[in-house]
Amino acid sequence: MAKYIFVCGGVMSSVGKGVATASIGKILQTRGYSVSLVKCDMYVNIDAGTIRPTEHGEVFVGEDGIEAVQDLGTYERFTGQVSTAAHYITTGQVYAEVIRRERNLEYDGEDVEVVPDIPNEIIRRIENVAKKDKSDFVVVEIGGTAGEYQNVLFLEAARMMKLRHKSDVLFVLVSYLPVPGKVGEMKTKPTQYASRTLNSIGIQADFILCRSEQPIDDKRRKKLALFCNIEPEDAISAPDVDSIYDVPVNFAKDELDIKILKKFSLKPKKNALGEWIDFAARVKKLDRPVKIGIVGKYFNTGEFTLADSYISVIESIRHASWNLGLNPKISWLNAEEYEKNPRILAELKKYDGIIVPGGFGARGVEGKIKAIEFCRKRNIPFFGLCYGLQLAVVEFARNACGLKKAHTTEVDSGTPYPVIDIMPEQSVNIKKKRMGASMRLGAYLCELREGTISARAYGVKEISERHRHRYEVSNEYIELLIKNGLTVGGVNPQRNLVEIMELKKHPFFLGTQFHPEFKSRPLSPHPLFRAFIRAAGRNRR
Ligand code: GLN
């Protein structure tokens, strides 16, 4: 039977539970065990596809098209797990299934109760992951913080699992230990309360990951041991780090992997964290900067949210830059500013490369188009992701093909030149208000055209990448675009949809209909990001 590790939060949110979960997965994996990582999200949303990025960060798309929260991206980048719907459980999914079953008379006339029927459905889903993935360990991150009302049924499910399989379940509390400025010492009391809150739910933490500005000392380990009912060595130090990729290294230093295995009476089969340790150390030494600007619009809730909205893009830039021996410096450029004051566009010259990432709707679109025009005409390496590709096609149609009023029908449904147009099945979805999980989602094939930048970057003829869109490049304009200098880099063979467009006479000008950022890994950067960063590196100012 698989072993289950539940990761719960204490004291407050945003202390890095996702990274902690991914890192636990990573260190167990390097000890020779297979792992699956699951996120339990307390939202009533069926998936994250209907949540604005400024609320909850990027929508991460899995291989089968699941629209999940960004944690699944972190899991993938750390462990290589290929995310699917099974790895993402929300309150909405659980209730929808229980209610469906009730309507179907599947409870045999019994009354259907919040407890145990809701936790039972959660347990069924978690156990299903172990069965499907055939993994030795399932590490389950429970969203939210102990003591709040919203995640209680997930914690109840975890408690029930422990009751049923005593020796196969353990709990990790990721807590925060503040170091108040005036006091100057680390305080354990909030964590003591968090641990008691878990106790009151019927859960005893086996490990406490002590998130703090500083490493935890022996005195406080002993205090936590006494008040939270754990062994002193099971209080694991988790100080702030420069790079999230240091976290598995730090956990391994504290022998968290060995300690977890021991509690399950298992032995390490190997130790292969070496490559990761080298990588984490190497990236810190890189000093040759490469300056990348991201032209976006999800700016209204401050710096923190901003990075979260584009997290996979940022990580992909990092992976590729590190691979090429460069130290990426990423800046946020607000597309709306270019609309208000086009003179600001000149700032783009300061960057070695510009990315226009995915997006939706009209806000900021004209600014993005102006930025793309500037990059095209001034030979600044440009990489467009999804909306970024579509707007590059609009720009090219307007300014290089003479179709002045060309647009995407997403913004201007009456444009005389709909170079980007809605996919036929998508207009039905929109008309019928079928908006959830209805885009063209997940992995589709793309055949690369010979002699293109894309074919050279990937080094293969056919690729598969993940998608999330309703609009596409209209094939009616392809001939004209090609005549004026654009090249089709790749198409989806089943539907003849344009997947990549590129410009030959340019240091790097390429856009993808898919989202390459979902498949970049720290030790194997995405080929197109690598090609883009290489061009940006050559363009260093
Ligand atoms: N809004 C565009 C579409 O739906 C692009 C989507 C995206 O960038 N993910 O086609």
mmCIF file of N, CA, C and O in Angstrom, residues 91-121:
data_model
loop_
_atom_site.group_PDB
_atom_site.id
_atom_site.type_symbol
_atom_site.label_atom_id
_atom_site.label_comp_id
_atom_site.label_asym_id
_atom_site.label_seq_id
_atom_site.Cartn_x
_atom_site.Cartn_y
_atom_site.Cartn_z
ATOM 1 N N THR A 91 -13.057 21.641 -3.322
ATOM 2 C CA THR A 91 -14.336 21.450 -2.638
ATOM 3 C C THR A 91 -15.461 21.298 -3.670
ATOM 4 O O THR A 91 -16.331 20.428 -3.531
ATOM 5 N N GLY A 92 -15.417 22.124 -4.708
ATOM 6 C CA GLY A 92 -16.460 22.082 -5.736
ATOM 7 C C GLY A 92 -16.562 20.715 -6.398
ATOM 8 O O GLY A 92 -17.658 20.163 -6.557
ATOM 9 N N GLN A 93 -15.409 20.145 -6.774
ATOM 10 C CA GLN A 93 -15.422 18.818 -7.425
ATOM 11 C C GLN A 93 -16.035 17.769 -6.509
ATOM 12 O O GLN A 93 -16.805 16.912 -6.934
ATOM 13 N N VAL A 94 -15.648 17.851 -5.230
ATOM 14 C CA VAL A 94 -16.064 16.825 -4.273
ATOM 15 C C VAL A 94 -17.587 16.881 -4.078
ATOM 16 O O VAL A 94 -18.281 15.866 -4.182
ATOM 17 N N TYR A 95 -18.102 18.091 -3.839
ATOM 18 C CA TYR A 95 -19.552 18.228 -3.649
ATOM 19 C C TYR A 95 -20.310 17.849 -4.921
ATOM 20 O O TYR A 95 -21.344 17.183 -4.863
ATOM 21 N N ALA A 96 -19.796 18.276 -6.076
ATOM 22 C CA ALA A 96 -20.494 17.982 -7.337
ATOM 23 C C ALA A 96 -20.640 16.473 -7.509
ATOM 24 O O ALA A 96 -21.699 15.980 -7.917
ATOM 25 N N GLU A 97 -19.590 15.732 -7.169
ATOM 26 C CA GLU A 97 -19.631 14.278 -7.350
ATOM 27 C C GLU A 97 -20.591 13.628 -6.340
ATOM 28 O O GLU A 97 -21.374 12.737 -6.706
ATOM 29 N N VAL A 98 -20.552 14.090 -5.084
ATOM 30 C CA VAL A 98 -21.444 13.503 -4.073
ATOM 31 C C VAL A 98 -22.909 13.778 -4.459
ATOM 32 O O VAL A 98 -23.764 12.888 -4.380
ATOM 33 N N ILE A 99 -23.174 14.986 -4.915
ATOM 34 C CA ILE A 99 -24.555 15.334 -5.290
ATOM 35 C C ILE A 99 -24.979 14.546 -6.535
ATOM 36 O O ILE A 99 -26.096 14.044 -6.625
ATOM 37 N N ARG A 100 -24.053 14.382 -7.495
ATOM 38 C CA ARG A 100 -24.378 13.588 -8.688
ATOM 39 C C ARG A 100 -24.773 12.169 -8.281
ATOM 40 O O ARG A 100 -25.779 11.614 -8.736
ATOM 41 N N ARG A 101 -23.998 11.611 -7.348
ATOM 42 C CA ARG A 101 -24.257 10.235 -6.924
ATOM 43 C C ARG A 101 -25.596 10.118 -6.185
ATOM 44 O O ARG A 101 -26.329 9.161 -6.344
ATOM 45 N N GLU A 102 -25.876 11.129 -5.381
ATOM 46 C CA GLU A 102 -27.154 11.133 -4.640
ATOM 47 C C GLU A 102 -28.328 11.162 -5.615
ATOM 48 O O GLU A 102 -29.285 10.386 -5.480
ATOM 49 N N ARG A 103 -28.245 12.007 -6.652
ATOM 50 C CA ARG A 103 -29.319 12.096 -7.642
ATOM 51 C C ARG A 103 -29.471 10.789 -8.411
ATOM 52 O O ARG A 103 -30.492 10.489 -8.991
ATOM 53 N N ASN A 104 -28.420 10.015 -8.415
ATOM 54 C CA ASN A 104 -28.377 8.764 -9.179
ATOM 55 C C ASN A 104 -28.757 7.571 -8.302
ATOM 56 O O ASN A 104 -28.571 6.440 -8.706
ATOM 57 N N LEU A 105 -29.214 7.850 -7.115
ATOM 58 C CA LEU A 105 -29.614 6.817 -6.138
ATOM 59 C C LEU A 105 -28.464 5.894 -5.740
ATOM 60 O O LEU A 105 -28.674 4.744 -5.401
ATOM 61 N N GLU A 106 -27.247 6.410 -5.794
ATOM 62 C CA GLU A 106 -26.101 5.547 -5.516
ATOM 63 C C GLU A 106 -25.821 5.387 -4.025
ATOM 64 O O GLU A 106 -24.922 4.651 -3.646
ATOM 65 N N TYR A 107 -26.570 6.109 -3.165
ATOM 66 C CA TYR A 107 -26.370 5.919 -1.727
ATOM 67 C C TYR A 107 -27.420 4.965 -1.141
ATOM 68 O O TYR A 107 -27.613 4.899 0.070
ATOM 69 N N ASP A 108 -28.142 4.258 -2.024
ATOM 70 C CA ASP A 108 -29.066 3.206 -1.587
ATOM 71 C C ASP A 108 -30.087 3.654 -0.550
ATOM 72 O O ASP A 108 -30.362 2.927 0.414
ATOM 73 N N GLY A 109 -30.583 4.847 -0.690
ATOM 74 C CA GLY A 109 -31.628 5.303 0.231
ATOM 75 C C GLY A 109 -31.137 5.825 1.570
ATOM 76 O O GLY A 109 -31.937 6.236 2.413
ATOM 77 N N GLU A 110 -29.843 5.786 1.808
ATOM 78 C CA GLU A 110 -29.302 6.345 3.066
ATOM 79 C C GLU A 110 -29.326 7.870 2.973
ATOM 80 O O GLU A 110 -29.314 8.430 1.884
ATOM 81 N N ASP A 111 -29.316 8.533 4.164
ATOM 82 C CA ASP A 111 -29.145 9.980 4.060
ATOM 83 C C ASP A 111 -27.677 10.285 3.773
ATOM 84 O O ASP A 111 -26.778 9.593 4.234
ATOM 85 N N VAL A 112 -27.480 11.311 2.989
ATOM 86 C CA VAL A 112 -26.117 11.691 2.603
ATOM 87 C C VAL A 112 -25.681 12.805 3.538
ATOM 88 O O VAL A 112 -26.373 13.814 3.668
ATOM 89 N N GLU A 113 -24.568 12.594 4.231
ATOM 90 C CA GLU A 113 -24.170 13.540 5.270
ATOM 91 C C GLU A 113 -22.823 14.189 4.946
ATOM 92 O O GLU A 113 -21.993 13.588 4.277
ATOM 93 N N VAL A 114 -22.664 15.400 5.480
ATOM 94 C CA VAL A 114 -21.397 16.119 5.253
ATOM 95 C C VAL A 114 -20.239 15.234 5.752
ATOM 96 O O VAL A 114 -19.258 15.027 5.047
ATOM 97 N N VAL A 115 -20.360 14.715 6.974
ATOM 98 C CA VAL A 115 -19.403 13.721 7.475
ATOM 99 C C VAL A 115 -20.177 12.421 7.680
ATOM 100 O O VAL A 115 -21.220 12.436 8.340
ATOM 101 N N PRO A 116 -19.775 11.315 7.118
ATOM 102 C CA PRO A 116 -18.501 11.062 6.443
ATOM 103 C C PRO A 116 -18.518 11.136 4.922
ATOM 104 O O PRO A 116 -17.496 10.867 4.299
ATOM 105 N N ASP A 117 -19.658 11.516 4.290
ATOM 106 C CA ASP A 117 -19.705 11.323 2.840
ATOM 107 C C ASP A 117 -18.763 12.250 2.070
ATOM 108 O O ASP A 117 -18.173 11.849 1.069
ATOM 109 N N ILE A 118 -18.618 13.485 2.567
ATOM 110 C CA ILE A 118 -17.702 14.399 1.866
ATOM 111 C C ILE A 118 -16.242 13.938 2.065
ATOM 112 O O ILE A 118 -15.519 13.729 1.077
ATOM 113 N N PRO A 119 -15.771 13.715 3.313
ATOM 114 C CA PRO A 119 -14.407 13.196 3.471
ATOM 115 C C PRO A 119 -14.184 11.868 2.728
ATOM 116 O O PRO A 119 -13.116 11.648 2.171
ATOM 117 N N ASN A 120 -15.189 11.018 2.696
ATOM 118 C CA ASN A 120 -15.024 9.748 1.976
ATOM 119 C C ASN A 120 -14.736 9.966 0.498
ATOM 120 O O ASN A 120 -13.928 9.255 -0.101
ATOM 121 N N GLU A 121 -15.402 10.944 -0.096
ATOM 122 C CA GLU A 121 -15.154 11.237 -1.511
ATOM 123 C C GLU A 121 -13.734 11.817 -1.676
ATOM 124 O O GLU A 121 -13.045 11.514 -2.649
#
